[in-house]
mmCIF file of C-alpha atoms in Angstrom:
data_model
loop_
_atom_site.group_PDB
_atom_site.id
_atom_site.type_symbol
_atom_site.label_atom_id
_atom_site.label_comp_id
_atom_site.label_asym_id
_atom_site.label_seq_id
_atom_site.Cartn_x
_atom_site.Cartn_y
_atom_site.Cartn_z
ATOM 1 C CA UNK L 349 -8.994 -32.288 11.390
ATOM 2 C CA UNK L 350 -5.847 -31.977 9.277
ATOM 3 C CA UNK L 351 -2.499 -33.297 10.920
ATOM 4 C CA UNK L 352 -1.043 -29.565 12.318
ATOM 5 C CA UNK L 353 -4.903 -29.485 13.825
ATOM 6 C CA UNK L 354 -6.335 -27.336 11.465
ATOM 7 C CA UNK L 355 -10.016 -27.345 10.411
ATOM 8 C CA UNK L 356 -10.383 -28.426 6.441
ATOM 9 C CA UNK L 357 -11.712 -26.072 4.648
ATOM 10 C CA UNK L 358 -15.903 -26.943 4.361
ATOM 11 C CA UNK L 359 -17.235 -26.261 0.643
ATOM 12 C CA UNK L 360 -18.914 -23.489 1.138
ATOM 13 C CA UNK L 361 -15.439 -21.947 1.565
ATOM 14 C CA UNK L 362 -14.016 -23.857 -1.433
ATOM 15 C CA UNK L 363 -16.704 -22.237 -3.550
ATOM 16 C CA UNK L 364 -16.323 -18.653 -1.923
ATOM 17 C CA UNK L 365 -12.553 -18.984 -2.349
ATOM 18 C CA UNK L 366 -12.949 -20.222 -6.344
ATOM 19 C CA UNK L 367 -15.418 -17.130 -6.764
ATOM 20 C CA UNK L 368 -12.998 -14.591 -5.300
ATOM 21 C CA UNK L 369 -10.051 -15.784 -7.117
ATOM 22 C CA UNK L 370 -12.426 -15.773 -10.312
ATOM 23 C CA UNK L 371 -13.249 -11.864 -9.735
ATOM 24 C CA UNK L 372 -9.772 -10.830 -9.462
ATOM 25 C CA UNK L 373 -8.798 -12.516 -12.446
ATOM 26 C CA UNK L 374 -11.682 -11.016 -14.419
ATOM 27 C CA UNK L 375 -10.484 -7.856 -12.581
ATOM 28 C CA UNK L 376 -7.122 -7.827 -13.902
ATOM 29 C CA UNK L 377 -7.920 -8.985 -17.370
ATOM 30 C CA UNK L 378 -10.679 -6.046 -17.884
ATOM 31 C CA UNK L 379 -8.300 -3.793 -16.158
ATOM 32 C CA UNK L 380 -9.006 -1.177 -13.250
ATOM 33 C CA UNK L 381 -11.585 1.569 -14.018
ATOM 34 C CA UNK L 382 -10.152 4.502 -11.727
ATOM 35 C CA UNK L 383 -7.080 3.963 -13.987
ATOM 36 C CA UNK L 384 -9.404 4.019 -17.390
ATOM 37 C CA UNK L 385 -12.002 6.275 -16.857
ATOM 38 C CA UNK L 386 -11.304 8.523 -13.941
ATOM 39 C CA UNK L 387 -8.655 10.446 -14.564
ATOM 40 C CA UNK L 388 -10.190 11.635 -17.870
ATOM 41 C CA UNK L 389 -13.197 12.185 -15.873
ATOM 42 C CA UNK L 390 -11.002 14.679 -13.881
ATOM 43 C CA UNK L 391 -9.322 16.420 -16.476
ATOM 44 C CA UNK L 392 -12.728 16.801 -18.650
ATOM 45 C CA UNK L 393 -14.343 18.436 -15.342
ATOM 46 C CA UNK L 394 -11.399 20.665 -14.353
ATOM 47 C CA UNK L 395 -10.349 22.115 -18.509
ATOM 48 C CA UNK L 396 -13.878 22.338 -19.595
ATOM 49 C CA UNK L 397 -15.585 23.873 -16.588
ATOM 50 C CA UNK L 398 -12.348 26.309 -17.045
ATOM 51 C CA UNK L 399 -13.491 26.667 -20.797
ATOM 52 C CA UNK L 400 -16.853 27.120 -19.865
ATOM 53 C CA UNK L 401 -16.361 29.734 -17.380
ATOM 54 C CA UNK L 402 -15.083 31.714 -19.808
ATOM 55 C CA UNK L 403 -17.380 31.413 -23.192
ATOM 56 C CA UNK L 404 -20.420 31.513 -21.170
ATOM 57 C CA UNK L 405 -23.600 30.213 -23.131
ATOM 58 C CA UNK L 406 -24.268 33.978 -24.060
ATOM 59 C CA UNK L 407 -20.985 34.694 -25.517
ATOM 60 C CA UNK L 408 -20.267 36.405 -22.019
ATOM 61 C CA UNK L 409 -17.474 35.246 -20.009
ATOM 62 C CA UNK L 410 -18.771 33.867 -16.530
ATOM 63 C CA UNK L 411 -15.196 34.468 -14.461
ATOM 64 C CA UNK L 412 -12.323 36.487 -15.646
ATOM 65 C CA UNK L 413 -10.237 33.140 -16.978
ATOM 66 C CA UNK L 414 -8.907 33.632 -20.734
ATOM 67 C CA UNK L 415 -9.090 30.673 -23.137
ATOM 68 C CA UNK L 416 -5.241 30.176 -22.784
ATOM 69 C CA UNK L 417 -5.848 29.413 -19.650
ATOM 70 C CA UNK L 418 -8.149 27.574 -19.506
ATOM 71 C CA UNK L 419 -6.208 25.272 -22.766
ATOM 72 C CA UNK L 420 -3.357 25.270 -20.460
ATOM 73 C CA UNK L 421 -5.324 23.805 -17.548
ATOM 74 C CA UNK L 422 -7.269 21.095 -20.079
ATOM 75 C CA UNK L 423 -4.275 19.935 -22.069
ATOM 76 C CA UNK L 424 -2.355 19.775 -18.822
ATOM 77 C CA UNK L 425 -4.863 17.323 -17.161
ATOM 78 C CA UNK L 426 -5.442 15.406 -20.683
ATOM 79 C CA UNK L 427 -1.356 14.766 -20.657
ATOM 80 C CA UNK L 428 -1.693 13.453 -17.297
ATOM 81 C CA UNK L 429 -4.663 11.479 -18.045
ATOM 82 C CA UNK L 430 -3.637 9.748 -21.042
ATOM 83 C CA UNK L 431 -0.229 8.309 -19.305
ATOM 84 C CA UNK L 432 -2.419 7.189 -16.388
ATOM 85 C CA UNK L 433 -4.659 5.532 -19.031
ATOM 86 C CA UNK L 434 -1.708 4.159 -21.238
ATOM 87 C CA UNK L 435 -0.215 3.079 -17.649
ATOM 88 C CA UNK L 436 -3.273 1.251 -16.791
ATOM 89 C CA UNK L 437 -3.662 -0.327 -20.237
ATOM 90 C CA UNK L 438 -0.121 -1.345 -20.175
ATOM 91 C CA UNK L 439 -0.939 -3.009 -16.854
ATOM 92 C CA UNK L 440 -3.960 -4.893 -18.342
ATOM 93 C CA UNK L 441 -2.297 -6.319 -20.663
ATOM 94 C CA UNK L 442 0.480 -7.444 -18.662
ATOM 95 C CA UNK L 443 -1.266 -9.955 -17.211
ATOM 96 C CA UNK L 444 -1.308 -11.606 -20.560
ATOM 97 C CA UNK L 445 1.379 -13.145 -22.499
ATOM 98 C CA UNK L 446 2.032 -13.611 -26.332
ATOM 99 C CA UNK L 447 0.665 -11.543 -29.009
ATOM 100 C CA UNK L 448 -2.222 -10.249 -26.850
ATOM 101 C CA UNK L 449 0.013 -8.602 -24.077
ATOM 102 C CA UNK L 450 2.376 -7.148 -27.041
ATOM 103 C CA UNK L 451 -1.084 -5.970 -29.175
ATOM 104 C CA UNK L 452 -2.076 -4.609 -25.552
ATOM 105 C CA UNK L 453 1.234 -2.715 -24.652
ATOM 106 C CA UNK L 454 1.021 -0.978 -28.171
ATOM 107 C CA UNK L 455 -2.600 -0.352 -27.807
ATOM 108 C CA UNK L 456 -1.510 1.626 -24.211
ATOM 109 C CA UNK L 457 1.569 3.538 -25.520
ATOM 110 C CA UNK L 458 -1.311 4.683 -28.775
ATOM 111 C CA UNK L 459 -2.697 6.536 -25.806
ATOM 112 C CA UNK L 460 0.087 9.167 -25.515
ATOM 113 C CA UNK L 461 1.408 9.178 -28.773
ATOM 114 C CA UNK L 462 -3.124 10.068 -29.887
ATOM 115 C CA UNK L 463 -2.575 13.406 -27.733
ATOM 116 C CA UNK L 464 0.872 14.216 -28.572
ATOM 117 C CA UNK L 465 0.167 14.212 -32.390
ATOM 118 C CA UNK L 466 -3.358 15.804 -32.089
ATOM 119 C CA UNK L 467 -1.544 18.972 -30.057
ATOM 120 C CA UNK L 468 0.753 19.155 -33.055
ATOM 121 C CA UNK L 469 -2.162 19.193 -35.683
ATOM 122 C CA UNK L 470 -3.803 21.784 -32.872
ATOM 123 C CA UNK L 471 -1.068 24.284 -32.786
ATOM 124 C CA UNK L 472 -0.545 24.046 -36.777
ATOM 125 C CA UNK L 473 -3.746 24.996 -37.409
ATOM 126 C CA UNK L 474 -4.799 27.216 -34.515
ATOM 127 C CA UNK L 475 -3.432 30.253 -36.269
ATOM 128 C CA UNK L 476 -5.836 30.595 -38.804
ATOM 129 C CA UNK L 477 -8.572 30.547 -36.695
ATOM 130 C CA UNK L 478 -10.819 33.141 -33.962
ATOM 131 C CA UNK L 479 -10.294 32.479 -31.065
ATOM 132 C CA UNK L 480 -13.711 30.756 -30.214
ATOM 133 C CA UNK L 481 -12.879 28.233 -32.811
ATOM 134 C CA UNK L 482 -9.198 27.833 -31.892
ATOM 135 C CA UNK L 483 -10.843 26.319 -28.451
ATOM 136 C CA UNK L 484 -13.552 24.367 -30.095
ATOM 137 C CA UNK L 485 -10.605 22.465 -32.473
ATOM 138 C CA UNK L 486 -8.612 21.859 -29.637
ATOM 139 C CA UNK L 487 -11.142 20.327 -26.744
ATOM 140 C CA UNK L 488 -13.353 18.442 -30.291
ATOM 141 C CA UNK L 489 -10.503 16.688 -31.925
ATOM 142 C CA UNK L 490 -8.715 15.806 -28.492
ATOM 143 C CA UNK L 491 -12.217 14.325 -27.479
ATOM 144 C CA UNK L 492 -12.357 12.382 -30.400
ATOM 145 C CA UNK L 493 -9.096 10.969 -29.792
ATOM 146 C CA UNK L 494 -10.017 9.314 -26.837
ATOM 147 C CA UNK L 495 -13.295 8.400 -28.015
ATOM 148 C CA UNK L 496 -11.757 6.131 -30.981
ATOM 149 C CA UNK L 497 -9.396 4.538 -28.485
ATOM 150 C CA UNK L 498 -12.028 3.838 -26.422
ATOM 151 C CA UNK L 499 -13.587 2.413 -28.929
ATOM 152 C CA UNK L 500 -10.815 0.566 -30.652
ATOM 153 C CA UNK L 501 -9.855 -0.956 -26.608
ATOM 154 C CA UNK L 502 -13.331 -2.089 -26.206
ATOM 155 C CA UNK L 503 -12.697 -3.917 -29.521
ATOM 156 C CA UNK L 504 -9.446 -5.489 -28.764
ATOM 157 C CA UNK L 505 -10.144 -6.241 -25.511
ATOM 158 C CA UNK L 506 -14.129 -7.034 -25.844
ATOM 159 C CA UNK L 507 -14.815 -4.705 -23.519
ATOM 160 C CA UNK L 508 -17.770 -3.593 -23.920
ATOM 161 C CA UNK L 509 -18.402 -0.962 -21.160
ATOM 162 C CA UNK L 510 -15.058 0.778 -22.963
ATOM 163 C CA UNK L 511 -16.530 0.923 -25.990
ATOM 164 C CA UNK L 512 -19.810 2.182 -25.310
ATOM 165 C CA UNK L 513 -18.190 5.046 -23.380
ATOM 166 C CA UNK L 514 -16.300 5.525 -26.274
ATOM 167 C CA UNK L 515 -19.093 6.052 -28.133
ATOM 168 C CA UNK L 516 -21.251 8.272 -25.882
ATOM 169 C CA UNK L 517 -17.932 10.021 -25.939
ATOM 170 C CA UNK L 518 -18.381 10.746 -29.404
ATOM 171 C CA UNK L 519 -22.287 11.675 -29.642
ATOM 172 C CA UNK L 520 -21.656 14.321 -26.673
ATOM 173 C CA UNK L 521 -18.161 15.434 -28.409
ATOM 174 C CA UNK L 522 -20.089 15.744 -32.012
ATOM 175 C CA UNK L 523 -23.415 17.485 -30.360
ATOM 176 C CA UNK L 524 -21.030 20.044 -28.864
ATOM 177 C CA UNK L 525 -18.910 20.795 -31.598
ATOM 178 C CA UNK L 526 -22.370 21.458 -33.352
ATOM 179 C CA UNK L 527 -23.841 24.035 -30.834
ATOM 180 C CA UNK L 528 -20.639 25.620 -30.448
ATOM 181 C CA UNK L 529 -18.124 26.838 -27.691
ATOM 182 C CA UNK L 530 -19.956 27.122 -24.446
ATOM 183 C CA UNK L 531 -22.030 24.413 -25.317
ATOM 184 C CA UNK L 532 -19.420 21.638 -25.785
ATOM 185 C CA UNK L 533 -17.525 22.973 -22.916
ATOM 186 C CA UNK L 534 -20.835 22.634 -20.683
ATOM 187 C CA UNK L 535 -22.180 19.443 -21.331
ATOM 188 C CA UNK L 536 -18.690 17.930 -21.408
ATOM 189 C CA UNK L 537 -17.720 18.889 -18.582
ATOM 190 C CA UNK L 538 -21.290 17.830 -16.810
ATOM 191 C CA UNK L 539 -22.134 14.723 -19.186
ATOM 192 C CA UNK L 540 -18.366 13.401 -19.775
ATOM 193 C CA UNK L 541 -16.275 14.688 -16.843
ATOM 194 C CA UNK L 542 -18.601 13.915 -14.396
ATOM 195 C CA UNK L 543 -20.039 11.233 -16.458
ATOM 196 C CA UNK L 544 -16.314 9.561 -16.329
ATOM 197 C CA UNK L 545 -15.935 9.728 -12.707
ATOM 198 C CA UNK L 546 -19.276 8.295 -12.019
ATOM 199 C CA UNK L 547 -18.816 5.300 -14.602
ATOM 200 C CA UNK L 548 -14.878 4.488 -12.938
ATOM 201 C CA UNK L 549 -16.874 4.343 -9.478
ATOM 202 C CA UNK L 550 -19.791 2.175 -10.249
ATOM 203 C CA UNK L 551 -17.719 -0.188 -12.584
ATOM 204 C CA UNK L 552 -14.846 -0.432 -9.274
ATOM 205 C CA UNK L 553 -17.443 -1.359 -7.264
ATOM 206 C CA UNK L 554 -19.712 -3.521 -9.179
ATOM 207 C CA UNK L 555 -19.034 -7.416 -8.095
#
């Protein structure tokens, strides 16, 4: 007994204590996967289901939504998503200090700045295209945005989860592109929407 009575602390609860303090660590170094992965899960499923309501895969439109809709309701949600992702990224690295946590903060605020500067490049060039097309550049190069940050946080961070996704973001982005309009809009909204949303789950609850 310890002198206010207590019981010491036996070493089986030493070692559970060392092993919980160990996961959160880990936890807050390879940052929070709802925060990473999710929302873009969410926005992927909600713009491209929109976008694939209304190319259909026979050129027919499945629900009476019209692409600027459906833009608005995908660059909406990928807004949202990337400041949740720079937020979490920012976080991530805060537990860090020195160069890391400054290389990290940058790395987070890339996030927004990516999606800001490839709507710019979107809207420049939109105009001379139909309107399939017009949809296709926006949802391909705003996908391939994310999938190079992915890649490049995996890097930085040697993440490896991160980068992988970042890669199977940019097979299913480049496969889409290649089939065309409905196509991309279908499988990523199935393979990377709910793809996302699965991965942020499993990783959040894996020990």
């Amino acid at each position: 007994m310890t002198d206010d009575g207590e019981q010491p602390p036996t070493p089986e609860d030493t070692l559970r204590l060392m092993e919980e303090q160990r996961a959160a660590t880990v936890r807050a170094l390879s940052g929070d996967p709802l925060l990473l992965y999710a929302p873009w899960g969410i926005a992927w499923l909600l713009g491209f289901s929109a976008f694939f309501l209304h190319y259909g895969l026979d050129g027919v439109s499945y629900a009476p939504i019209s692409q600027m809709q459906a833009l608005s309701v995908l660059m909406g949600a990928q807004l949202v998503a990337g400041g949740v992702a720079a937020f979490g990224i920012v976080r991530m690295a805060g537990v860090i200090r020195g160069g890391t946590s400054a290389k990290g903060a940058m790395f987070g605020y890339a996030w927004f700045g990516g999606m800001v500067l490839m709507s710019v490049i979107a809207i420049r060039f939109s105009p001379m295209l139909p309107p399939a097309e017009t949809g296709l550049l926006w949802a391909g190069i705003s996908l391939m945005v994310v999938a190079v940050l992915y890649m490049a946080g995996g890097a930085i961070y040697h993440n490896w989860p991160m980068f992988f996704i970042g890669v199977w973001i940019a097979a299913v982005d480049a496969l889409g592109v290649i089939l065309g309009p409905g196509w991309h809009a279908l499988l990523t909204a199935v393979l990377l929407g709910g793809g996302q949303i699965a991965i942020a789950c499993w990783l959040r609850r894996r020990p």
